[in-house]
Every structure is written in structure tokens, then in C-alpha cells.
């Protein structure tokens, strides 16, 4: 009777803890595998889309009306936010350099210092992030909404190629927009730096200009930043179009695609920035 009521002895006291540890390891490995497959599928999808876009460029098969409409919407309407960002970026660079300039009396190098950092790195990078948040996210939301409401399928039913009519104008529009906005931001950031230098350090705009064009800053520095802006534009355009076309799941799916676009574009911009800086020196 006593043997019948005694609690059963666990033959392996450490068994449950081993099972929990193995379960966590399996879960971790499963999540890593899913992430790897998602990244591989995303990269493959972008590669396929890029191939389709290039195929429409030779010979060019593009809706010109749609291209001009996208250029106006992406470029002209981005002018105010890019202007504010660029002016304050130039001012911040002078504020950060002011203590060193005062300590060593290097007012004559203020133009070179501000121009070197702005033209090579800061203006292309910040402009890309601004265009990614405003233009890239909006492009994904539009394409995603058209996909979930079956407007893209309707285009195919009418024998209209969505890549030529929708994707190619947006791809070219975003790339050209980022290139032009970087030029615009370069100029305004230098204006902001010059006026801030005069206000904080009493460095005249003429002295700032002389330091800027005195020989230390060359055309290669300007070309470096513009080359980066072109590559950044390709990354943002490709990711926003890819995530827009691959949207599923209705309105929540559109939100997820927009988030994925912003994250992928920002990560891609920083990775490409590192690679281009390493290659161009």
C-alpha cells in the first residue's frame, strides 16, 4: 500500500533542464535560419527586379509623363526639408569646430574644414536619409497599396507592363532626385557654415571662401560625395520598389513594407558608404 502511494522517482533529475536548454537552442537556431532565408530571399528579389529594370532600359521603355510627375513629386516637394537640414548641418559643423579653431587660431582653415566634411560625407549621407524617409517610404506605401487593392494586377490584365509604367519612372526619379538634392544640400550647407562662422568666430564670408577654394579642397572631394549620392539613390530606389511590389496582407502589410524599406535603405546606405569610402579613399 505504501509503495503504491509513494511519489514516482524521476530517473533523470536533470532531464527537464536539458530539455529546456535544447528547446531554447532549437528556437535560436530556427530564428537565425529564418532571418538568413529572409535576407537571401530579399536580396534575390532585389536582384531579379534590378534585372527587369535594366532590361527595360535597353532600348528605353518608359512612360515619360509618369517620369516627370514623379520627378516633380519627389524633387520639388523635397526642397524645403532638404534646405532646412542642409543649413543647420553646415551651422552645426562650425559650432563643433569653433573651440579648436579658437584655440589654434586657425580661422583661415575654417572653409576647408567645413567644405571637406560637408562635400565628402555629411551632405550625401544626411540627404540620403532624408530622401529615404520621405520619398522611399512614400513610394513603398503607394506601390503596396496598389498591390493589395489589385491595381497592379489590373494593369497586367490591360496588357500594361507594371515595370515600364510604374517601377522604372520611380526608380529613375528617386536616383536623380537624390543626386540633385545632394548638389542643392552641398551649396546650402556651405552657406550655413559661412554665416555661422561669421556670427560665432567673426570669420568673414570672403575668408571662408578663400579657405574653401585655397587648394586643399579639390574636384575629387566633390566628385566623391556625388558618386556616393548616386549609389545611395540606387539602393533607396531598389529597396522601396521591391518592398512595395512584395506587399501582402492588406493595410497592415503596407505598414510592414514601409518599415522594411526604411530599415533596409538606412542599413544599405551606411554599408555602401563604407564600401565606397574604402574604394575611393
PDB file of C-alpha atoms in Angstrom:
ATOM      1  CA  UNK A   1       0.000   0.000   0.000  1.00  0.00           C
ATOM      2  CA  UNK A   2       2.848   2.316   0.953  1.00  0.00           C
ATOM      3  CA  UNK A   3       4.651   1.521  -2.316  1.00  0.00           C
ATOM      4  CA  UNK A   4       1.504   2.320  -4.294  1.00  0.00           C
ATOM      5  CA  UNK A   5       1.143   5.823  -2.761  1.00  0.00           C
ATOM      6  CA  UNK A   6       4.855   6.822  -2.899  1.00  0.00           C
ATOM      7  CA  UNK A   7       5.677   9.506  -5.481  1.00  0.00           C
ATOM      8  CA  UNK A   8       7.357   8.297  -8.649  1.00  0.00           C
ATOM      9  CA  UNK A   9      11.108   8.963  -8.696  1.00  0.00           C
ATOM     10  CA  UNK A  10      12.468  10.907 -11.638  1.00  0.00           C
ATOM     11  CA  UNK A  11      15.073   8.670 -13.305  1.00  0.00           C
ATOM     12  CA  UNK A  12      16.879  11.705 -14.722  1.00  0.00           C
ATOM     13  CA  UNK A  13      16.628  14.745 -12.379  1.00  0.00           C
ATOM     14  CA  UNK A  14      18.478  16.985 -14.863  1.00  0.00           C
ATOM     15  CA  UNK A  15      16.280  15.916 -17.735  1.00  0.00           C
ATOM     16  CA  UNK A  16      13.818  18.838 -17.718  1.00  0.00           C
ATOM     17  CA  UNK A  17      16.548  21.475 -17.601  1.00  0.00           C
ATOM     18  CA  UNK A  18      18.347  19.825 -20.512  1.00  0.00           C
ATOM     19  CA  UNK A  19      15.086  19.766 -22.428  1.00  0.00           C
ATOM     20  CA  UNK A  20      14.530  23.495 -21.842  1.00  0.00           C
ATOM     21  CA  UNK A  21      18.070  24.325 -22.900  1.00  0.00           C
ATOM     22  CA  UNK A  22      17.737  22.260 -26.057  1.00  0.00           C
ATOM     23  CA  UNK A  23      14.413  23.907 -26.831  1.00  0.00           C
ATOM     24  CA  UNK A  24      15.926  27.377 -26.499  1.00  0.00           C
ATOM     25  CA  UNK A  25      18.856  26.370 -28.692  1.00  0.00           C
ATOM     26  CA  UNK A  26      16.489  24.970 -31.319  1.00  0.00           C
ATOM     27  CA  UNK A  27      14.410  28.137 -31.187  1.00  0.00           C
ATOM     28  CA  UNK A  28      17.514  30.338 -31.546  1.00  0.00           C
ATOM     29  CA  UNK A  29      18.819  28.263 -34.451  1.00  0.00           C
ATOM     30  CA  UNK A  30      15.381  28.377 -36.076  1.00  0.00           C
ATOM     31  CA  UNK A  31      15.210  32.157 -35.799  1.00  0.00           C
ATOM     32  CA  UNK A  32      18.714  32.527 -37.222  1.00  0.00           C
ATOM     33  CA  UNK A  33      17.768  30.261 -40.113  1.00  0.00           C
ATOM     34  CA  UNK A  34      14.567  32.207 -40.803  1.00  0.00           C
ATOM     35  CA  UNK A  35      16.482  35.501 -40.765  1.00  0.00           C
ATOM     36  CA  UNK A  36      19.076  34.121 -43.145  1.00  0.00           C
ATOM     37  CA  UNK A  37      16.411  32.848 -45.526  1.00  0.00           C
ATOM     38  CA  UNK A  38      14.549  36.188 -45.364  1.00  0.00           C
ATOM     39  CA  UNK A  39      17.712  38.144 -46.170  1.00  0.00           C
ATOM     40  CA  UNK A  40      18.573  35.752 -49.006  1.00  0.00           C
ATOM     41  CA  UNK A  41      15.043  35.974 -50.437  1.00  0.00           C
ATOM     42  CA  UNK A  42      15.096  39.794 -50.197  1.00  0.00           C
ATOM     43  CA  UNK A  43      18.489  40.048 -51.903  1.00  0.00           C
ATOM     44  CA  UNK A  44      17.366  37.641 -54.609  1.00  0.00           C
ATOM     45  CA  UNK A  45      14.124  39.552 -55.165  1.00  0.00           C
ATOM     46  CA  UNK A  46      16.012  42.827 -55.478  1.00  0.00           C
ATOM     47  CA  UNK A  47      18.417  41.233 -57.945  1.00  0.00           C
ATOM     48  CA  UNK A  48      15.561  39.985 -60.108  1.00  0.00           C
ATOM     49  CA  UNK A  49      13.843  43.372 -60.015  1.00  0.00           C
ATOM     50  CA  UNK A  50      17.088  45.148 -60.938  1.00  0.00           C
ATOM     51  CA  UNK A  51      17.476  42.813 -63.912  1.00  0.00           C
ATOM     52  CA  UNK A  52      13.916  43.592 -65.055  1.00  0.00           C
ATOM     53  CA  UNK A  53      14.575  47.334 -64.754  1.00  0.00           C
ATOM     54  CA  UNK A  54      17.821  47.132 -66.745  1.00  0.00           C
ATOM     55  CA  UNK A  55      16.047  45.086 -69.429  1.00  0.00           C
ATOM     56  CA  UNK A  56      13.535  47.969 -69.888  1.00  0.00           C
ATOM     57  CA  UNK A  57      16.354  50.482 -70.312  1.00  0.00           C
ATOM     58  CA  UNK A  58      17.824  48.920 -73.482  1.00  0.00           C
ATOM     59  CA  UNK A  59      16.031  50.190 -75.501  1.00  0.00           C
ATOM     60  CA  UNK A  60      14.270  52.620 -73.139  1.00  0.00           C
ATOM     61  CA  UNK A  61      10.671  51.646 -72.473  1.00  0.00           C
ATOM     62  CA  UNK A  62       9.441  54.248 -70.034  1.00  0.00           C
ATOM     63  CA  UNK A  63       6.304  56.345 -69.560  1.00  0.00           C
ATOM     64  CA  UNK A  64       7.676  59.916 -69.814  1.00  0.00           C
ATOM     65  CA  UNK A  65       4.568  61.527 -68.318  1.00  0.00           C
ATOM     66  CA  UNK A  66       4.866  59.312 -65.273  1.00  0.00           C
ATOM     67  CA  UNK A  67       8.584  60.103 -65.044  1.00  0.00           C
ATOM     68  CA  UNK A  68       8.028  63.896 -64.969  1.00  0.00           C
ATOM     69  CA  UNK A  69       5.186  63.519 -62.493  1.00  0.00           C
ATOM     70  CA  UNK A  70       7.416  61.516 -60.154  1.00  0.00           C
ATOM     71  CA  UNK A  71      10.351  63.896 -60.554  1.00  0.00           C
ATOM     72  CA  UNK A  72       8.141  66.838 -59.549  1.00  0.00           C
ATOM     73  CA  UNK A  73       6.642  64.969 -56.603  1.00  0.00           C
ATOM     74  CA  UNK A  74       9.984  63.639 -55.362  1.00  0.00           C
ATOM     75  CA  UNK A  75      12.329  66.554 -56.104  1.00  0.00           C
ATOM     76  CA  UNK A  76      10.391  69.808 -55.932  1.00  0.00           C
ATOM     77  CA  UNK A  77       8.404  68.852 -52.847  1.00  0.00           C
ATOM     78  CA  UNK A  78      11.596  67.756 -51.068  1.00  0.00           C
ATOM     79  CA  UNK A  79      13.281  71.154 -51.450  1.00  0.00           C
ATOM     80  CA  UNK A  80      12.066  72.686 -48.136  1.00  0.00           C
ATOM     81  CA  UNK A  81      13.044  69.818 -45.836  1.00  0.00           C
ATOM     82  CA  UNK A  82      16.420  69.361 -47.572  1.00  0.00           C
ATOM     83  CA  UNK A  83      17.108  73.108 -47.295  1.00  0.00           C
ATOM     84  CA  UNK A  84      16.425  73.184 -43.554  1.00  0.00           C
ATOM     85  CA  UNK A  85      18.556  70.077 -42.977  1.00  0.00           C
ATOM     86  CA  UNK A  86      21.472  71.389 -45.044  1.00  0.00           C
ATOM     87  CA  UNK A  87      21.560  74.870 -43.495  1.00  0.00           C
ATOM     88  CA  UNK A  88      21.600  73.529 -39.945  1.00  0.00           C
ATOM     89  CA  UNK A  89      24.125  70.824 -40.860  1.00  0.00           C
ATOM     90  CA  UNK A  90      26.627  73.454 -42.003  1.00  0.00           C
ATOM     91  CA  UNK A  91      25.955  75.517 -38.885  1.00  0.00           C
ATOM     92  CA  UNK A  92      26.468  72.517 -36.576  1.00  0.00           C
ATOM     93  CA  UNK A  93      29.796  71.662 -38.188  1.00  0.00           C
ATOM     94  CA  UNK A  94      31.087  75.173 -37.479  1.00  0.00           C
ATOM     95  CA  UNK A  95      29.815  75.040 -33.891  1.00  0.00           C
ATOM     96  CA  UNK A  96      31.673  71.773 -33.334  1.00  0.00           C
ATOM     97  CA  UNK A  97      34.877  73.149 -34.893  1.00  0.00           C
ATOM     98  CA  UNK A  98      34.727  76.515 -33.103  1.00  0.00           C
ATOM     99  CA  UNK A  99      36.689  75.536 -29.915  1.00  0.00           C
ATOM    100  CA  UNK A 100      39.609  74.080 -31.910  1.00  0.00           C
ATOM    101  CA  UNK A 101      39.635  76.962 -34.367  1.00  0.00           C
ATOM    102  CA  UNK A 102      39.788  79.479 -31.499  1.00  0.00           C
ATOM    103  CA  UNK A 103      42.460  77.534 -29.582  1.00  0.00           C
ATOM    104  CA  UNK A 104      44.892  77.293 -32.516  1.00  0.00           C
ATOM    105  CA  UNK A 105      43.897  80.461 -34.327  1.00  0.00           C
ATOM    106  CA  UNK A 106      43.090  78.514 -37.493  1.00  0.00           C
ATOM    107  CA  UNK A 107      40.287  80.746 -38.797  1.00  0.00           C
ATOM    108  CA  UNK A 108      41.769  80.562 -42.281  1.00  0.00           C
ATOM    109  CA  UNK A 109      41.172  76.800 -42.423  1.00  0.00           C
ATOM    110  CA  UNK A 110      37.518  77.006 -41.408  1.00  0.00           C
ATOM    111  CA  UNK A 111      36.311  76.982 -45.034  1.00  0.00           C
ATOM    112  CA  UNK A 112      38.411  73.961 -45.912  1.00  0.00           C
ATOM    113  CA  UNK A 113      37.361  72.031 -42.801  1.00  0.00           C
ATOM    114  CA  UNK A 114      33.664  72.699 -43.294  1.00  0.00           C
ATOM    115  CA  UNK A 115      33.820  72.014 -47.025  1.00  0.00           C
ATOM    116  CA  UNK A 116      35.803  68.796 -46.705  1.00  0.00           C
ATOM    117  CA  UNK A 117      33.412  67.201 -44.228  1.00  0.00           C
ATOM    118  CA  UNK A 118      30.275  68.510 -45.920  1.00  0.00           C
ATOM    119  CA  UNK A 119      31.031  67.666 -49.532  1.00  0.00           C
ATOM    120  CA  UNK A 120      32.602  64.255 -48.989  1.00  0.00           C
ATOM    121  CA  UNK A 121      30.446  62.803 -46.246  1.00  0.00           C
ATOM    122  CA  UNK A 122      27.830  64.731 -44.302  1.00  0.00           C
ATOM    123  CA  UNK A 123      25.692  66.217 -47.083  1.00  0.00           C
ATOM    124  CA  UNK A 124      25.351  62.988 -49.160  1.00  0.00           C
ATOM    125  CA  UNK A 125      24.669  60.872 -46.078  1.00  0.00           C
ATOM    126  CA  UNK A 126      22.083  63.119 -44.420  1.00  0.00           C
ATOM    127  CA  UNK A 127      20.363  63.864 -47.725  1.00  0.00           C
ATOM    128  CA  UNK A 128      20.087  60.138 -48.430  1.00  0.00           C
ATOM    129  CA  UNK A 129      18.493  59.513 -45.037  1.00  0.00           C
ATOM    130  CA  UNK A 130      16.033  62.380 -45.580  1.00  0.00           C
ATOM    131  CA  UNK A 131      15.075  61.165 -49.061  1.00  0.00           C
ATOM    132  CA  UNK A 132      14.783  57.599 -47.779  1.00  0.00           C
ATOM    133  CA  UNK A 133      12.350  58.658 -45.068  1.00  0.00           C
ATOM    134  CA  UNK A 134      10.271  60.960 -47.222  1.00  0.00           C
ATOM    135  CA  UNK A 135      10.428  59.650 -50.807  1.00  0.00           C
ATOM    136  CA  UNK A 136      11.360  55.982 -50.356  1.00  0.00           C
ATOM    137  CA  UNK A 137       8.745  55.309 -47.683  1.00  0.00           C
ATOM    138  CA  UNK A 138       6.060  57.134 -49.665  1.00  0.00           C
ATOM    139  CA  UNK A 139       6.950  55.197 -52.810  1.00  0.00           C
ATOM    140  CA  UNK A 140       6.619  51.889 -50.964  1.00  0.00           C
ATOM    141  CA  UNK A 141       3.275  52.903 -49.465  1.00  0.00           C
ATOM    142  CA  UNK A 142       1.900  53.828 -52.906  1.00  0.00           C
ATOM    143  CA  UNK A 143       3.097  50.655 -54.585  1.00  0.00           C
ATOM    144  CA  UNK A 144       1.997  48.481 -51.674  1.00  0.00           C
ATOM    145  CA  UNK A 145      -1.481  49.998 -51.700  1.00  0.00           C
ATOM    146  CA  UNK A 146      -1.736  49.398 -55.445  1.00  0.00           C
ATOM    147  CA  UNK A 147      -0.689  45.772 -54.948  1.00  0.00           C
ATOM    148  CA  UNK A 148      -3.144  44.951 -52.141  1.00  0.00           C
ATOM    149  CA  UNK A 149      -6.008  46.675 -53.989  1.00  0.00           C
ATOM    150  CA  UNK A 150      -5.117  44.648 -57.120  1.00  0.00           C
ATOM    151  CA  UNK A 151      -4.421  47.720 -59.266  1.00  0.00           C
ATOM    152  CA  UNK A 152      -1.134  46.178 -60.407  1.00  0.00           C
ATOM    153  CA  UNK A 153      -2.981  43.028 -61.469  1.00  0.00           C
ATOM    154  CA  UNK A 154      -5.428  45.238 -63.371  1.00  0.00           C
ATOM    155  CA  UNK A 155      -2.520  46.778 -65.303  1.00  0.00           C
ATOM    156  CA  UNK A 156      -1.348  43.318 -66.318  1.00  0.00           C
ATOM    157  CA  UNK A 157      -4.903  42.440 -67.392  1.00  0.00           C
ATOM    158  CA  UNK A 158      -4.868  45.511 -69.653  1.00  0.00           C
ATOM    159  CA  UNK A 159      -1.530  44.368 -71.142  1.00  0.00           C
ATOM    160  CA  UNK A 160       0.330  47.265 -69.486  1.00  0.00           C
ATOM    161  CA  UNK A 161       3.770  46.349 -68.185  1.00  0.00           C
ATOM    162  CA  UNK A 162       3.958  47.451 -64.490  1.00  0.00           C
ATOM    163  CA  UNK A 163       7.752  47.613 -64.595  1.00  0.00           C
ATOM    164  CA  UNK A 164       7.775  50.103 -67.508  1.00  0.00           C
ATOM    165  CA  UNK A 165       4.747  52.089 -66.348  1.00  0.00           C
ATOM    166  CA  UNK A 166       5.203  52.133 -62.559  1.00  0.00           C
ATOM    167  CA  UNK A 167       8.638  50.968 -61.452  1.00  0.00           C
ATOM    168  CA  UNK A 168      11.067  52.426 -63.993  1.00  0.00           C
ATOM    169  CA  UNK A 169       9.860  56.068 -63.659  1.00  0.00           C
ATOM    170  CA  UNK A 170      10.030  55.810 -59.870  1.00  0.00           C
ATOM    171  CA  UNK A 171      13.462  54.143 -59.947  1.00  0.00           C
ATOM    172  CA  UNK A 172      14.924  56.863 -62.190  1.00  0.00           C
ATOM    173  CA  UNK A 173      13.067  59.576 -60.270  1.00  0.00           C
ATOM    174  CA  UNK A 174      14.482  58.592 -56.880  1.00  0.00           C
ATOM    175  CA  UNK A 175      18.038  58.202 -58.229  1.00  0.00           C
ATOM    176  CA  UNK A 176      18.018  61.593 -59.987  1.00  0.00           C
ATOM    177  CA  UNK A 177      16.296  63.231 -57.025  1.00  0.00           C
ATOM    178  CA  UNK A 178      18.990  62.164 -54.593  1.00  0.00           C
ATOM    179  CA  UNK A 179      21.763  63.308 -56.933  1.00  0.00           C
ATOM    180  CA  UNK A 180      20.187  66.753 -57.438  1.00  0.00           C
ATOM    181  CA  UNK A 181      19.248  67.142 -53.777  1.00  0.00           C
ATOM    182  CA  UNK A 182      22.851  66.404 -52.757  1.00  0.00           C
ATOM    183  CA  UNK A 183      24.118  69.205 -55.004  1.00  0.00           C
ATOM    184  CA  UNK A 184      21.484  71.505 -53.526  1.00  0.00           C
ATOM    185  CA  UNK A 185      22.386  70.441 -49.965  1.00  0.00           C
ATOM    186  CA  UNK A 186      26.120  70.969 -50.602  1.00  0.00           C
ATOM    187  CA  UNK A 187      25.554  74.592 -51.572  1.00  0.00           C
ATOM    188  CA  UNK A 188      23.160  75.403 -48.732  1.00  0.00           C
ATOM    189  CA  UNK A 189      25.308  73.656 -46.111  1.00  0.00           C
ATOM    190  CA  UNK A 190      28.293  75.794 -47.135  1.00  0.00           C
ATOM    191  CA  UNK A 191      26.127  78.916 -46.879  1.00  0.00           C
ATOM    192  CA  UNK A 192      25.027  77.856 -43.411  1.00  0.00           C
ATOM    193  CA  UNK A 193      28.626  77.202 -42.363  1.00  0.00           C
ATOM    194  CA  UNK A 194      29.836  80.548 -43.747  1.00  0.00           C
ATOM    195  CA  UNK A 195      27.177  82.618 -41.970  1.00  0.00           C
ATOM    196  CA  UNK A 196      27.633  80.703 -38.707  1.00  0.00           C
ATOM    197  CA  UNK A 197      31.395  81.194 -38.936  1.00  0.00           C
ATOM    198  CA  UNK A 198      30.898  84.933 -39.261  1.00  0.00           C
ATOM    199  CA  UNK A 199      28.455  85.025 -36.361  1.00  0.00           C
ATOM    200  CA  UNK A 200      30.456  82.868 -33.917  1.00  0.00           C
ATOM    201  CA  UNK A 201      34.082  83.287 -34.979  1.00  0.00           C
ATOM    202  CA  UNK A 202      33.962  86.608 -36.857  1.00  0.00           C
ATOM    203  CA  UNK A 203      35.356  84.822 -39.920  1.00  0.00           C
ATOM    204  CA  UNK A 204      34.214  86.842 -42.914  1.00  0.00           C
ATOM    205  CA  UNK A 205      32.469  85.052 -45.804  1.00  0.00           C
ATOM    206  CA  UNK A 206      35.405  86.097 -48.028  1.00  0.00           C
ATOM    207  CA  UNK A 207      37.915  84.368 -45.704  1.00  0.00           C
ATOM    208  CA  UNK A 208      35.656  81.325 -45.577  1.00  0.00           C
ATOM    209  CA  UNK A 209      35.513  81.232 -49.375  1.00  0.00           C
ATOM    210  CA  UNK A 210      39.299  81.635 -49.667  1.00  0.00           C
ATOM    211  CA  UNK A 211      39.802  78.683 -47.321  1.00  0.00           C
ATOM    212  CA  UNK A 212      37.306  76.662 -49.318  1.00  0.00           C
ATOM    213  CA  UNK A 213      38.958  77.172 -52.716  1.00  0.00           C
ATOM    214  CA  UNK A 214      42.534  77.701 -51.499  1.00  0.00           C
ATOM    215  CA  UNK A 215      43.807  74.469 -53.000  1.00  0.00           C
ATOM    216  CA  UNK A 216      43.358  71.939 -50.187  1.00  0.00           C
ATOM    217  CA  UNK A 217      39.882  71.022 -51.422  1.00  0.00           C
ATOM    218  CA  UNK A 218      39.805  69.557 -54.944  1.00  0.00           C
ATOM    219  CA  UNK A 219      37.287  68.397 -57.508  1.00  0.00           C
ATOM    220  CA  UNK A 220      37.850  64.813 -56.332  1.00  0.00           C
ATOM    221  CA  UNK A 221      36.317  65.660 -52.963  1.00  0.00           C
ATOM    222  CA  UNK A 222      33.159  66.963 -54.646  1.00  0.00           C
ATOM    223  CA  UNK A 223      33.021  64.001 -57.038  1.00  0.00           C
ATOM    224  CA  UNK A 224      33.424  61.595 -54.114  1.00  0.00           C
ATOM    225  CA  UNK A 225      30.253  62.884 -52.464  1.00  0.00           C
ATOM    226  CA  UNK A 226      28.280  62.975 -55.708  1.00  0.00           C
ATOM    227  CA  UNK A 227      29.325  59.416 -56.576  1.00  0.00           C
ATOM    228  CA  UNK A 228      28.081  58.295 -53.179  1.00  0.00           C
ATOM    229  CA  UNK A 229      24.759  60.086 -53.687  1.00  0.00           C
ATOM    230  CA  UNK A 230      24.193  58.275 -56.988  1.00  0.00           C
ATOM    231  CA  UNK A 231      24.822  54.861 -55.403  1.00  0.00           C
ATOM    232  CA  UNK A 232      22.665  55.773 -52.392  1.00  0.00           C
ATOM    233  CA  UNK A 233      19.851  56.651 -54.798  1.00  0.00           C
ATOM    234  CA  UNK A 234      20.084  53.253 -56.476  1.00  0.00           C
ATOM    235  CA  UNK A 235      19.862  51.495 -53.099  1.00  0.00           C
ATOM    236  CA  UNK A 236      16.845  53.503 -51.905  1.00  0.00           C
ATOM    237  CA  UNK A 237      15.011  53.198 -55.224  1.00  0.00           C
ATOM    238  CA  UNK A 238      15.558  49.455 -55.470  1.00  0.00           C
ATOM    239  CA  UNK A 239      14.560  48.671 -51.878  1.00  0.00           C
ATOM    240  CA  UNK A 240      11.453  50.880 -51.938  1.00  0.00           C
ATOM    241  CA  UNK A 241      10.202  49.375 -55.223  1.00  0.00           C
ATOM    242  CA  UNK A 242      10.968  45.817 -54.114  1.00  0.00           C
ATOM    243  CA  UNK A 243       9.182  46.037 -50.771  1.00  0.00           C
ATOM    244  CA  UNK A 244       6.261  47.857 -52.384  1.00  0.00           C
ATOM    245  CA  UNK A 245       5.726  45.150 -55.005  1.00  0.00           C
ATOM    246  CA  UNK A 246       6.129  42.316 -52.482  1.00  0.00           C
ATOM    247  CA  UNK A 247       3.474  43.675 -50.116  1.00  0.00           C
ATOM    248  CA  UNK A 248       0.941  41.170 -48.806  1.00  0.00           C
ATOM    249  CA  UNK A 249      -1.645  41.192 -46.024  1.00  0.00           C
ATOM    250  CA  UNK A 250      -3.729  44.294 -46.725  1.00  0.00           C
ATOM    251  CA  UNK A 251      -3.244  47.578 -44.859  1.00  0.00           C
ATOM    252  CA  UNK A 252      -1.061  46.055 -42.076  1.00  0.00           C
ATOM    253  CA  UNK A 253       1.159  44.606 -44.789  1.00  0.00           C
ATOM    254  CA  UNK A 254       1.638  48.082 -46.286  1.00  0.00           C
ATOM    255  CA  UNK A 255       2.848  49.339 -42.909  1.00  0.00           C
ATOM    256  CA  UNK A 256       5.277  46.441 -42.589  1.00  0.00           C
ATOM    257  CA  UNK A 257       6.629  47.096 -46.090  1.00  0.00           C
ATOM    258  CA  UNK A 258       7.201  50.786 -45.315  1.00  0.00           C
ATOM    259  CA  UNK A 259       9.087  49.872 -42.141  1.00  0.00           C
ATOM    260  CA  UNK A 260      11.180  47.310 -44.016  1.00  0.00           C
ATOM    261  CA  UNK A 261      12.016  49.907 -46.668  1.00  0.00           C
ATOM    262  CA  UNK A 262      13.223  52.489 -44.154  1.00  0.00           C
ATOM    263  CA  UNK A 263      15.332  49.932 -42.282  1.00  0.00           C
ATOM    264  CA  UNK A 264      16.814  48.324 -45.396  1.00  0.00           C
ATOM    265  CA  UNK A 265      17.538  51.694 -47.040  1.00  0.00           C
ATOM    266  CA  UNK A 266      19.279  53.109 -43.960  1.00  0.00           C
ATOM    267  CA  UNK A 267      21.353  49.958 -43.444  1.00  0.00           C
ATOM    268  CA  UNK A 268      22.198  49.801 -47.153  1.00  0.00           C
ATOM    269  CA  UNK A 269      23.243  53.459 -47.232  1.00  0.00           C
ATOM    270  CA  UNK A 270      25.681  53.015 -44.351  1.00  0.00           C
ATOM    271  CA  UNK A 271      27.134  49.790 -45.774  1.00  0.00           C
ATOM    272  CA  UNK A 272      27.540  51.317 -49.233  1.00  0.00           C
ATOM    273  CA  UNK A 273      29.022  54.449 -47.673  1.00  0.00           C
ATOM    274  CA  UNK A 274      31.709  52.348 -46.012  1.00  0.00           C
ATOM    275  CA  UNK A 275      32.471  50.405 -49.201  1.00  0.00           C
ATOM    276  CA  UNK A 276      32.561  53.470 -51.474  1.00  0.00           C
ATOM    277  CA  UNK A 277      34.723  55.384 -48.986  1.00  0.00           C
ATOM    278  CA  UNK A 278      37.111  52.430 -48.798  1.00  0.00           C
ATOM    279  CA  UNK A 279      37.312  52.097 -52.591  1.00  0.00           C
ATOM    280  CA  UNK A 280      37.599  55.804 -53.438  1.00  0.00           C
ATOM    281  CA  UNK A 281      39.796  56.568 -50.451  1.00  0.00           C
TER     282      UNK A 281
END
